[in-house]
Coordinates of N, CA and C in Angstrom, one line a residue:
X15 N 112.1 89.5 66.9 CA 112.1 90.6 67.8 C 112.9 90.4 69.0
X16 N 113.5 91.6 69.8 CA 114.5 91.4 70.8 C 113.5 91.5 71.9
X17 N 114.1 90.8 72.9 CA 114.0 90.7 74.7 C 113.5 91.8 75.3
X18 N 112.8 93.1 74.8 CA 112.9 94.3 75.4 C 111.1 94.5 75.9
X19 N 111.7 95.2 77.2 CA 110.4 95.9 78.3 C 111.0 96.3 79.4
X20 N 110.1 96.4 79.9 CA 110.1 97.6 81.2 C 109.8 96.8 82.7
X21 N 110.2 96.7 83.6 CA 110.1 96.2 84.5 C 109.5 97.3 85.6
X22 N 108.5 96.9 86.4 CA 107.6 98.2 87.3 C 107.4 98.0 88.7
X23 N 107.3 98.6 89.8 CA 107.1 98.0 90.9 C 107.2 99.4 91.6
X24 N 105.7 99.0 92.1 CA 105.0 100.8 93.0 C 105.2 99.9 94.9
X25 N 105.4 101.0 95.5 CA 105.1 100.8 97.2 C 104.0 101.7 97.2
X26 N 102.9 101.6 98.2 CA 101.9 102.2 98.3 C 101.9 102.8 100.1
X27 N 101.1 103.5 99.9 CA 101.2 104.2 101.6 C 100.5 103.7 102.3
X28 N 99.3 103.3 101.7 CA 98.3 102.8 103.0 C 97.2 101.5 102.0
X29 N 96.1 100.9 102.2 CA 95.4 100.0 101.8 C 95.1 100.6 100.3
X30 N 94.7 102.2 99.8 CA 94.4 102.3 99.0 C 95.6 101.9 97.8
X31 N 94.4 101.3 96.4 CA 95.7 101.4 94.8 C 96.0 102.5 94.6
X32 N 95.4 103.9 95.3 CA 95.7 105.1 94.5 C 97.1 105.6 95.2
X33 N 97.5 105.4 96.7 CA 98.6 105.7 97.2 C 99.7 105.7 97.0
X34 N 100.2 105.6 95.5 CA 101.2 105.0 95.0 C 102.7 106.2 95.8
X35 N 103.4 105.5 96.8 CA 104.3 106.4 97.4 C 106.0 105.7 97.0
X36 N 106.3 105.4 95.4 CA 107.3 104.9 95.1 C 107.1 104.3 94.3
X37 N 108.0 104.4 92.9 CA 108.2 103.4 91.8 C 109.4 102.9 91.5
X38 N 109.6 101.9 91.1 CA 110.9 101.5 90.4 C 110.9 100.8 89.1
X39 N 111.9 101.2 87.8 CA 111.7 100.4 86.8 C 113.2 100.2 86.2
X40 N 113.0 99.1 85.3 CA 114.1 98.9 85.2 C 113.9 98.5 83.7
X41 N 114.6 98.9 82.5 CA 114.5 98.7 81.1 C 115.0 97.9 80.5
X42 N 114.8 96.8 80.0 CA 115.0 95.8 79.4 C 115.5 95.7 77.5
X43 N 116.9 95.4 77.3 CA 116.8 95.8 75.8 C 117.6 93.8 74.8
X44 N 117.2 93.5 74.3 CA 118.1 92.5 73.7 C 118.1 91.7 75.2
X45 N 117.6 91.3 75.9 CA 117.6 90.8 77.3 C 118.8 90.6 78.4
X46 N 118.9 92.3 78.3 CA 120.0 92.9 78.8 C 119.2 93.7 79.6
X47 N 119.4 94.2 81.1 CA 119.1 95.5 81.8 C 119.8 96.3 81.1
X48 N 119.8 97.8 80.9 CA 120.7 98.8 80.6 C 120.0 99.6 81.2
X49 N 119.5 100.0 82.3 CA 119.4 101.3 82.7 C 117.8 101.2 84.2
X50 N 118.3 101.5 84.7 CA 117.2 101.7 86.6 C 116.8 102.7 86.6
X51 N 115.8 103.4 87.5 CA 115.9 104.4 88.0 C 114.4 103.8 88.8
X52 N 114.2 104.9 89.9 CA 113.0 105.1 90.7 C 112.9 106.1 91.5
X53 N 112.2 106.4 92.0 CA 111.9 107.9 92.8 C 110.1 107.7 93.9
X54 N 110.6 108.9 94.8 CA 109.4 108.8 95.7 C 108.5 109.8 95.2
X55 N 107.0 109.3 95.7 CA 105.9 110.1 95.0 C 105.4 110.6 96.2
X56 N 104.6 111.5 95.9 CA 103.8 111.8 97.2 C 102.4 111.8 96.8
X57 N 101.6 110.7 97.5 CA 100.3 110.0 97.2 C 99.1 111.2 96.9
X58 N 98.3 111.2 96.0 CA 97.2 112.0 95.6 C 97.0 112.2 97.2
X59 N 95.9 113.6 96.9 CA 95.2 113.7 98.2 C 94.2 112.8 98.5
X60 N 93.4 112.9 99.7 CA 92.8 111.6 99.8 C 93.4 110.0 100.3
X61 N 94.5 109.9 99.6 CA 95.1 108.8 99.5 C 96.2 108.9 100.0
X62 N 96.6 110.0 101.1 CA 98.1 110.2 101.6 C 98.3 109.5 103.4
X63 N 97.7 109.3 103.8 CA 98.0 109.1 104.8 C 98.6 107.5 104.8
X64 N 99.6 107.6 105.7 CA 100.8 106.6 106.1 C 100.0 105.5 106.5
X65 N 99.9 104.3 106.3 CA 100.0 103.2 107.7 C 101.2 102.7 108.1
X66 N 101.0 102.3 109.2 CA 102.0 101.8 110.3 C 102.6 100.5 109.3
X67 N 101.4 99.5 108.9 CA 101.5 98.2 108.2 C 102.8 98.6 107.3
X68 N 102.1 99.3 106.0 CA 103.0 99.8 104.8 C 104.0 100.1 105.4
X69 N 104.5 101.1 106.2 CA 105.4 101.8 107.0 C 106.7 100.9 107.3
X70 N 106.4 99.9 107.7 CA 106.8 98.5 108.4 C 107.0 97.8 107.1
X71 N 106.6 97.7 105.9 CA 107.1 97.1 104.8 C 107.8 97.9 103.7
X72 N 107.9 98.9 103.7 CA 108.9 99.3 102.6 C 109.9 100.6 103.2
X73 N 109.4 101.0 104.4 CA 110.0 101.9 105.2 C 109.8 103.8 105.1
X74 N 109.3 103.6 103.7 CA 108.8 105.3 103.6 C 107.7 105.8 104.6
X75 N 108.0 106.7 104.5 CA 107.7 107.9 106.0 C 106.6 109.1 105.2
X76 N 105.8 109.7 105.8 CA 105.7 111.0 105.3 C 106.5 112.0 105.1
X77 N 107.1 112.2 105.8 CA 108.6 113.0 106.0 C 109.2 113.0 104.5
X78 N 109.4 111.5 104.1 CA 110.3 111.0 102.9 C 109.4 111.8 101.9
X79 N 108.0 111.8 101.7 CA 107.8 112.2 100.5 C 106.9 113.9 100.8
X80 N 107.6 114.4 101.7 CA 107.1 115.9 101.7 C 107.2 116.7 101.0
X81 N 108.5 116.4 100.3 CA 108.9 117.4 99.1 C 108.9 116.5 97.5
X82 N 108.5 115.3 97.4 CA 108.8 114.5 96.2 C 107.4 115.1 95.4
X83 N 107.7 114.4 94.0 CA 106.5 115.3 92.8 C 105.7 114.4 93.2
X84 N 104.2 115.3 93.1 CA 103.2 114.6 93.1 C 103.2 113.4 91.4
X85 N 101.4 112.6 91.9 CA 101.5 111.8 91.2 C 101.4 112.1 89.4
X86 N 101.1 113.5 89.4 CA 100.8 114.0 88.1 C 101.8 114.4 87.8
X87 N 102.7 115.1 89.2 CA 104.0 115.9 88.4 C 104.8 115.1 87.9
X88 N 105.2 113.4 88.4 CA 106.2 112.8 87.9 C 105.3 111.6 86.5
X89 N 104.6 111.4 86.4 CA 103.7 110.7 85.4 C 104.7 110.9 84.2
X90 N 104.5 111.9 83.5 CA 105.6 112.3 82.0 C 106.7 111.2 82.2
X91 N 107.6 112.0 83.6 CA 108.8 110.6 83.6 C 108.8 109.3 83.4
X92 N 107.8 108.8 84.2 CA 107.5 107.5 84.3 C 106.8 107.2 83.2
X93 N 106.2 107.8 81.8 CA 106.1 107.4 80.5 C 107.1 107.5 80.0
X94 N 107.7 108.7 80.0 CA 109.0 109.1 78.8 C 109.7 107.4 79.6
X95 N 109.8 107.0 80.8 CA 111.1 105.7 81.3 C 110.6 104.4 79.9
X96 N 109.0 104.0 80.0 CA 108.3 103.2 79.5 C 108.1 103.4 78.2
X97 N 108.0 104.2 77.8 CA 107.8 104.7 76.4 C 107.0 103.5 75.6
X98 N 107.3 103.0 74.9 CA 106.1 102.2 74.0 C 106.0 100.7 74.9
X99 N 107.1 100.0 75.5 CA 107.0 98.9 76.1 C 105.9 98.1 77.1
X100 N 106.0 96.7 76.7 CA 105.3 96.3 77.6 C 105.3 95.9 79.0
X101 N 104.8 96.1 80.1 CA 105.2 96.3 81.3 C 105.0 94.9 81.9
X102 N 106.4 94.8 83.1 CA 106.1 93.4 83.5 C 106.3 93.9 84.7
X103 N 105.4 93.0 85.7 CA 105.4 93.4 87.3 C 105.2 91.9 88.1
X104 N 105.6 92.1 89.4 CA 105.7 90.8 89.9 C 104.1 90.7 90.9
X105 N 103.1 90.1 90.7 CA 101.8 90.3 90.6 C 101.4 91.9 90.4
X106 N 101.7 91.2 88.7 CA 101.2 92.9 88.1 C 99.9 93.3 88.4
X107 N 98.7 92.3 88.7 CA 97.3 92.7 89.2 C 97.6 93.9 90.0
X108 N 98.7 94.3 90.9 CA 98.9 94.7 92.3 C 99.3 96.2 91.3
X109 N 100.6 96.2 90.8 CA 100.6 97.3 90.1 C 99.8 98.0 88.7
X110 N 99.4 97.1 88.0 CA 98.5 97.9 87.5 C 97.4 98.6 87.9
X111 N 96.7 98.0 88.9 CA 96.0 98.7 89.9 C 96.6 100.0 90.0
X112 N 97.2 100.1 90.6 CA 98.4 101.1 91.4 C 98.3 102.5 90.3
X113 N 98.4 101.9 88.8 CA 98.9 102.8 88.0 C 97.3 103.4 87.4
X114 N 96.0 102.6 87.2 CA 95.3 103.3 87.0 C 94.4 104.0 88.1
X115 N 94.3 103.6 89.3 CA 93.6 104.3 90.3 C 94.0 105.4 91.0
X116 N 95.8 105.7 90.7 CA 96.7 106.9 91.1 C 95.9 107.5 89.9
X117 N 96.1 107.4 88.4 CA 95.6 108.3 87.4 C 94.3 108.7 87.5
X118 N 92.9 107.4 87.7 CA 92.0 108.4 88.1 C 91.5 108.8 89.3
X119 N 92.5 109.3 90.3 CA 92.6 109.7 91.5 C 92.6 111.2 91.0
X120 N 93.8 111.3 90.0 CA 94.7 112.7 89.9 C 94.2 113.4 88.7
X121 N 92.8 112.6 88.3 CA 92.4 113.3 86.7 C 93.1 113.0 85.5
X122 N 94.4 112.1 85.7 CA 95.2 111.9 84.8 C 94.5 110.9 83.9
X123 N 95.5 111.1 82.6 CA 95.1 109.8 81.4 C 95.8 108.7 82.0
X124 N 95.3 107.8 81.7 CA 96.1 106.4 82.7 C 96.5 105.8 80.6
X125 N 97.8 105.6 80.8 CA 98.7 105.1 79.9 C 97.9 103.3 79.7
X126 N 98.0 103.1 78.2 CA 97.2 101.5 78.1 C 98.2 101.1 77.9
X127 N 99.1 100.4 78.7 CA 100.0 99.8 78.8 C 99.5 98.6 78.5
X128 N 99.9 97.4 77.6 CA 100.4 96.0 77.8 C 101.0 95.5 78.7
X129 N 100.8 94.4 79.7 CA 101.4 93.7 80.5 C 101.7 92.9 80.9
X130 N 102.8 91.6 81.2 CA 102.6 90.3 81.4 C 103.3 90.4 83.1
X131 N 102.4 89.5 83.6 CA 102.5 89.1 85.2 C 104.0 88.1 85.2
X132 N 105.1 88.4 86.0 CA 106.5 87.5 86.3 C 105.8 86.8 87.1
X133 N 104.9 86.9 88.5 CA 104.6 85.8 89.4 C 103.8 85.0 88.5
X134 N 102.9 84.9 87.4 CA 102.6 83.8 86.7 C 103.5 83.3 85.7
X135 N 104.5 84.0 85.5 CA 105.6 83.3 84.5 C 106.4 82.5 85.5
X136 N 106.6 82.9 86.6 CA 107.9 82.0 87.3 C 106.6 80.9 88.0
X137 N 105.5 81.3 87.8 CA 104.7 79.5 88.2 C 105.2 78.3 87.4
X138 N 104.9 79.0 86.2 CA 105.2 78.5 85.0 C 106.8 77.7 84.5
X139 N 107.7 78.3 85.5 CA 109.0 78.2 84.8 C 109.7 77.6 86.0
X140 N 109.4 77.6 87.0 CA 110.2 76.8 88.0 C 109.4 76.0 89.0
X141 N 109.7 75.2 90.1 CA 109.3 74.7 90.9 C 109.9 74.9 92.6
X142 N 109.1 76.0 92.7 CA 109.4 76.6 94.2 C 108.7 76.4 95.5
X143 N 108.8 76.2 96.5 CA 107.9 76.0 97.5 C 107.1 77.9 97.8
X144 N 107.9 78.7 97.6 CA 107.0 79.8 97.5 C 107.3 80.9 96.4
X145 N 106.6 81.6 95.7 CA 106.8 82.6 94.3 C 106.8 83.9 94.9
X146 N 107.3 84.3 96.0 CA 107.2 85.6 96.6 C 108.7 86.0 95.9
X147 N 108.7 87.3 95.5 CA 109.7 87.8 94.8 C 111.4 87.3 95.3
X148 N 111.5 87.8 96.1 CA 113.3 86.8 96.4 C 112.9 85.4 96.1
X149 N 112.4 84.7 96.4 CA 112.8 83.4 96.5 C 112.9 83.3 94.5
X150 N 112.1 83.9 93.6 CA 111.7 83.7 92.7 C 113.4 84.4 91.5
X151 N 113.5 85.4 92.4 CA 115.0 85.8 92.2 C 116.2 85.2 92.1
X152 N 115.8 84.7 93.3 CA 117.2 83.8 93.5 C 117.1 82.6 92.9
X153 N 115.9 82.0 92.3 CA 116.0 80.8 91.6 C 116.3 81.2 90.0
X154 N 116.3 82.8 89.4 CA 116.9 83.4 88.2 C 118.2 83.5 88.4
X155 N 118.9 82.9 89.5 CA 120.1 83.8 89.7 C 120.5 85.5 90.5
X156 N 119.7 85.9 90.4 CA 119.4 87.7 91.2 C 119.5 87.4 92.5
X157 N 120.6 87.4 93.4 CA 120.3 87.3 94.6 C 120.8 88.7 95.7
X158 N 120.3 89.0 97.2 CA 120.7 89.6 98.1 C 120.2 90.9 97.3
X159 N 118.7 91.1 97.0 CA 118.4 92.7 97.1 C 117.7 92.9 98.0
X160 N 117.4 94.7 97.8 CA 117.1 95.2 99.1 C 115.1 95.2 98.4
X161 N 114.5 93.8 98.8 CA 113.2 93.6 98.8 C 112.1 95.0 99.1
X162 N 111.3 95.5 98.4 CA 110.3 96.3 98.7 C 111.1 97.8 98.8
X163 N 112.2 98.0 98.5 CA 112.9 99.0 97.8 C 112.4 99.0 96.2
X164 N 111.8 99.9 95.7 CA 110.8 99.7 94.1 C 111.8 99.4 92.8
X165 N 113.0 100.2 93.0 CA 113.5 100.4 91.9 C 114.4 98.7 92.0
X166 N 115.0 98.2 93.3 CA 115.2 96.7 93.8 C 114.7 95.5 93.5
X167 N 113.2 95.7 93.5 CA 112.0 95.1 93.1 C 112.0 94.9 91.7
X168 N 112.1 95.9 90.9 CA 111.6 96.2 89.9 C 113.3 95.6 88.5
X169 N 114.2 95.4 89.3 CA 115.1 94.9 88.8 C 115.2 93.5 88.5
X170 N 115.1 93.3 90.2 CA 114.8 91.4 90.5 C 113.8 90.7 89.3
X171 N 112.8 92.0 89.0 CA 111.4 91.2 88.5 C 112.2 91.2 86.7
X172 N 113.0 92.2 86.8 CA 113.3 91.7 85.1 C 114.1 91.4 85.0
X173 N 115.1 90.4 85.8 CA 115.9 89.4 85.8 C 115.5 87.8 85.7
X174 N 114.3 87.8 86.3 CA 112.8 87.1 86.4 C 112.7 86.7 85.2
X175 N 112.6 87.6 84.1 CA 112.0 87.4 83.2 C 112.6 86.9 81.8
X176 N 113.8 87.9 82.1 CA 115.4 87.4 81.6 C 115.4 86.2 81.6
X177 N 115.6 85.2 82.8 CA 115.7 84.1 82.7 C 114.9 82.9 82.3
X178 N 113.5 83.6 82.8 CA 112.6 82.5 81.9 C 112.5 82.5 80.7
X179 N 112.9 84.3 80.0 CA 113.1 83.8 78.5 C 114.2 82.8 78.2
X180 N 114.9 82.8 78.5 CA 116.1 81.8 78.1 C 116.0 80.4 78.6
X181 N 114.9 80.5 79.7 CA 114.8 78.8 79.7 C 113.9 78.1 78.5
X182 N 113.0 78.7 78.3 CA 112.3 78.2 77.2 C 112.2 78.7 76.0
X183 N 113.2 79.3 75.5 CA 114.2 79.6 74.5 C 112.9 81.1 73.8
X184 N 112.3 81.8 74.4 CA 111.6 83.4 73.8 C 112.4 84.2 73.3
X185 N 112.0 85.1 72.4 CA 112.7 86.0 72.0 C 112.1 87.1 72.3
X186 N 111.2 87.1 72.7 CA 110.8 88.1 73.1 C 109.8 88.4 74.3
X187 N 109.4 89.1 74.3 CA 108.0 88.9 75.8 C 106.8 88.8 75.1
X188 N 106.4 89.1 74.3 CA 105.3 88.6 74.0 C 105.4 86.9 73.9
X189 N 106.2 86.5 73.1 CA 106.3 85.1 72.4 C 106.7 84.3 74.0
X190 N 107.3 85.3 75.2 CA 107.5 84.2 76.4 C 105.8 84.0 77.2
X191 N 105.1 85.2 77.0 CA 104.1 84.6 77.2 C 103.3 83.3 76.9
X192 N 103.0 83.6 75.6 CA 102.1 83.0 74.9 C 103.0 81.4 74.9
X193 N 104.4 81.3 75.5 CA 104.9 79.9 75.5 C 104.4 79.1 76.7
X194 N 104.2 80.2 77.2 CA 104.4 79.9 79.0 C 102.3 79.8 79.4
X195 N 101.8 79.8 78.2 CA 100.6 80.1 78.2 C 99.7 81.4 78.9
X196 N 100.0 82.5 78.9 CA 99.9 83.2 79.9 C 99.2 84.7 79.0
X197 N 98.4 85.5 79.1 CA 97.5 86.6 78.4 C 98.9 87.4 78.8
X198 N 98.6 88.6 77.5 CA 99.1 89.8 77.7 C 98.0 91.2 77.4
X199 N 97.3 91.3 78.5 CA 96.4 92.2 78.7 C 96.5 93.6 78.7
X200 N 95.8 94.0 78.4 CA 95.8 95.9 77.9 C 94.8 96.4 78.9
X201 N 95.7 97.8 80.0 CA 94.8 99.0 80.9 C 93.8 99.0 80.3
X202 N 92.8 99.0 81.1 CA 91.9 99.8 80.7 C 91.3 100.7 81.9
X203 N 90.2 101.4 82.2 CA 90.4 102.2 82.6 C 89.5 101.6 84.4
X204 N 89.6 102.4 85.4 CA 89.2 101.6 86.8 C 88.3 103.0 87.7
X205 N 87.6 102.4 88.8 CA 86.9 103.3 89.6 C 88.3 103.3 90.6
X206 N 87.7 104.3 91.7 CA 89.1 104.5 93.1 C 88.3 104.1 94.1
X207 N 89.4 103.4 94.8 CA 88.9 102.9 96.1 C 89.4 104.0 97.1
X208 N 88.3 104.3 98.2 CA 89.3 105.1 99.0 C 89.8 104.6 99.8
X209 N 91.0 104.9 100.7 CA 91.9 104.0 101.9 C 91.2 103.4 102.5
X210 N 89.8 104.0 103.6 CA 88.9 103.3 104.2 C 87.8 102.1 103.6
X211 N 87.6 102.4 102.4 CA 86.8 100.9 101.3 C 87.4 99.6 102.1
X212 N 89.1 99.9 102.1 CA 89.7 98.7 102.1 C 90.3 98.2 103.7
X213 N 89.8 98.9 104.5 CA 90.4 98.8 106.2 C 91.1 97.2 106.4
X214 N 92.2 97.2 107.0 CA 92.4 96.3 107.4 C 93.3 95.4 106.2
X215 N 93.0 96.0 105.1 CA 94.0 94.8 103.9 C 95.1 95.4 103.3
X216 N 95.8 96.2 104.1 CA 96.9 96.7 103.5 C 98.4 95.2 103.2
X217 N 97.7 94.1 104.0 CA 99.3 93.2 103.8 C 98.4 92.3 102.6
X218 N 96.8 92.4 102.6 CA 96.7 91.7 101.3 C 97.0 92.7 100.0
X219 N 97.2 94.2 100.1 CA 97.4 94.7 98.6 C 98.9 94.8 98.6
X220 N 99.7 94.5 99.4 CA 100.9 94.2 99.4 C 101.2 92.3 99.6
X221 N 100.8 92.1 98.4 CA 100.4 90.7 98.3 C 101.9 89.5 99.0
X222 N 101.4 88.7 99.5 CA 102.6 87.9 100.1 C 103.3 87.4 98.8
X223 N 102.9 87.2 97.8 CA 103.5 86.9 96.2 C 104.8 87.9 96.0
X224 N 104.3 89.4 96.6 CA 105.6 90.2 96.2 C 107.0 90.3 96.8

């Protein structure tokens, strides 16, 4: 089987997983990119208000997402981008979160995605003094992006992945898991936290790993 999946990476507005205010992905074929895209969301209700913290890490504004599709109106896209693949995220814990607590935020069906974590494959595959996404990049070769930009992110992370398949000779992402010893876990479905549940941890759900 060939090298192919989807690479994913949400910015969030505030502490909550449901705030999802930006994605990026990037498609993976024969372990080749061929194709990016990302766009701004504008967070369920409930889950829209800005923090300063977030604000200060990936730079979206409310402003930015006044007129962008909500999280239901762009969903379709962001399956039709994914379509059957397995998704890889750089502490995917962080975005799969993201993807099912926006869905049952918004009433949506939350997609059972497969998934393998890159920050536990590059534990796996290199020896770095820290696994936060650039550094993890630039030890694949991917250097000088624009960090916590989603669709940037979401590149870096399947260049990530690109190259650990090739260090330990996978053909595919399942088979790099299972080399690298690592689960490939299936959505299942989550309760929602509201932004206030979580006061105060907006720089731990924007994990220092990413």
């Amino acid at each position: 089987m060939p090298l192919d999946f989807t690479a994913i990476d949400f910015e969030t507005a505030n502490s909550s997983s449901a705030s999802a205010c930006a994605v990026g992905l990037a498609r993976v074929r024969d372990g080749h990119v061929i194709e990016t895209a990302g766009w701004l969301i504008k967070p369920p209700a409930g889950h829209d208000q800005f923090f300063e913290v977030n604000i200060g890490i990936h730079g979206i504004r409310p402003d930015h997402v006044a007129a962008a599709p909500t999280w239901t109106d762009q969903l379709g896209a962001l399956t039709d981008f994914v379509g059957d693949d397995v998704l890889v995220a750089h502490n995917a814990g962080f975005d799969v979160r993201v993807l099912r607590t926006a869905c049952e935020a918004t009433d949506a069906p939350c997609p059972p995605y497969r998934y393998v974590c890159s920050l536990q494959a590059s534990r796996k595959t290199y020896r770095l003094d820290s696994y936060r996404l650039p550094n993890v990049a630039a030890a694949a070769g991917f250097l000088d992006f624009a960090h916590h930009d989603a669709t940037a992110d979401a590149l870096a992370c399947a260049h990530i992945m690109i190259d650990a398949a090739r260090r330990v000779g996978a053909d595919d992402i399942v088979e790099l898991a299972m080399l690298l010893g690592l689960r490939v876990p299936q959505i299942p479905g989550a309760s929602v936290e509201p932004p206030e549940a979580a006061a105060g941890s907006a720089r731990r759900m924007a994990s220092p790993a990413r």
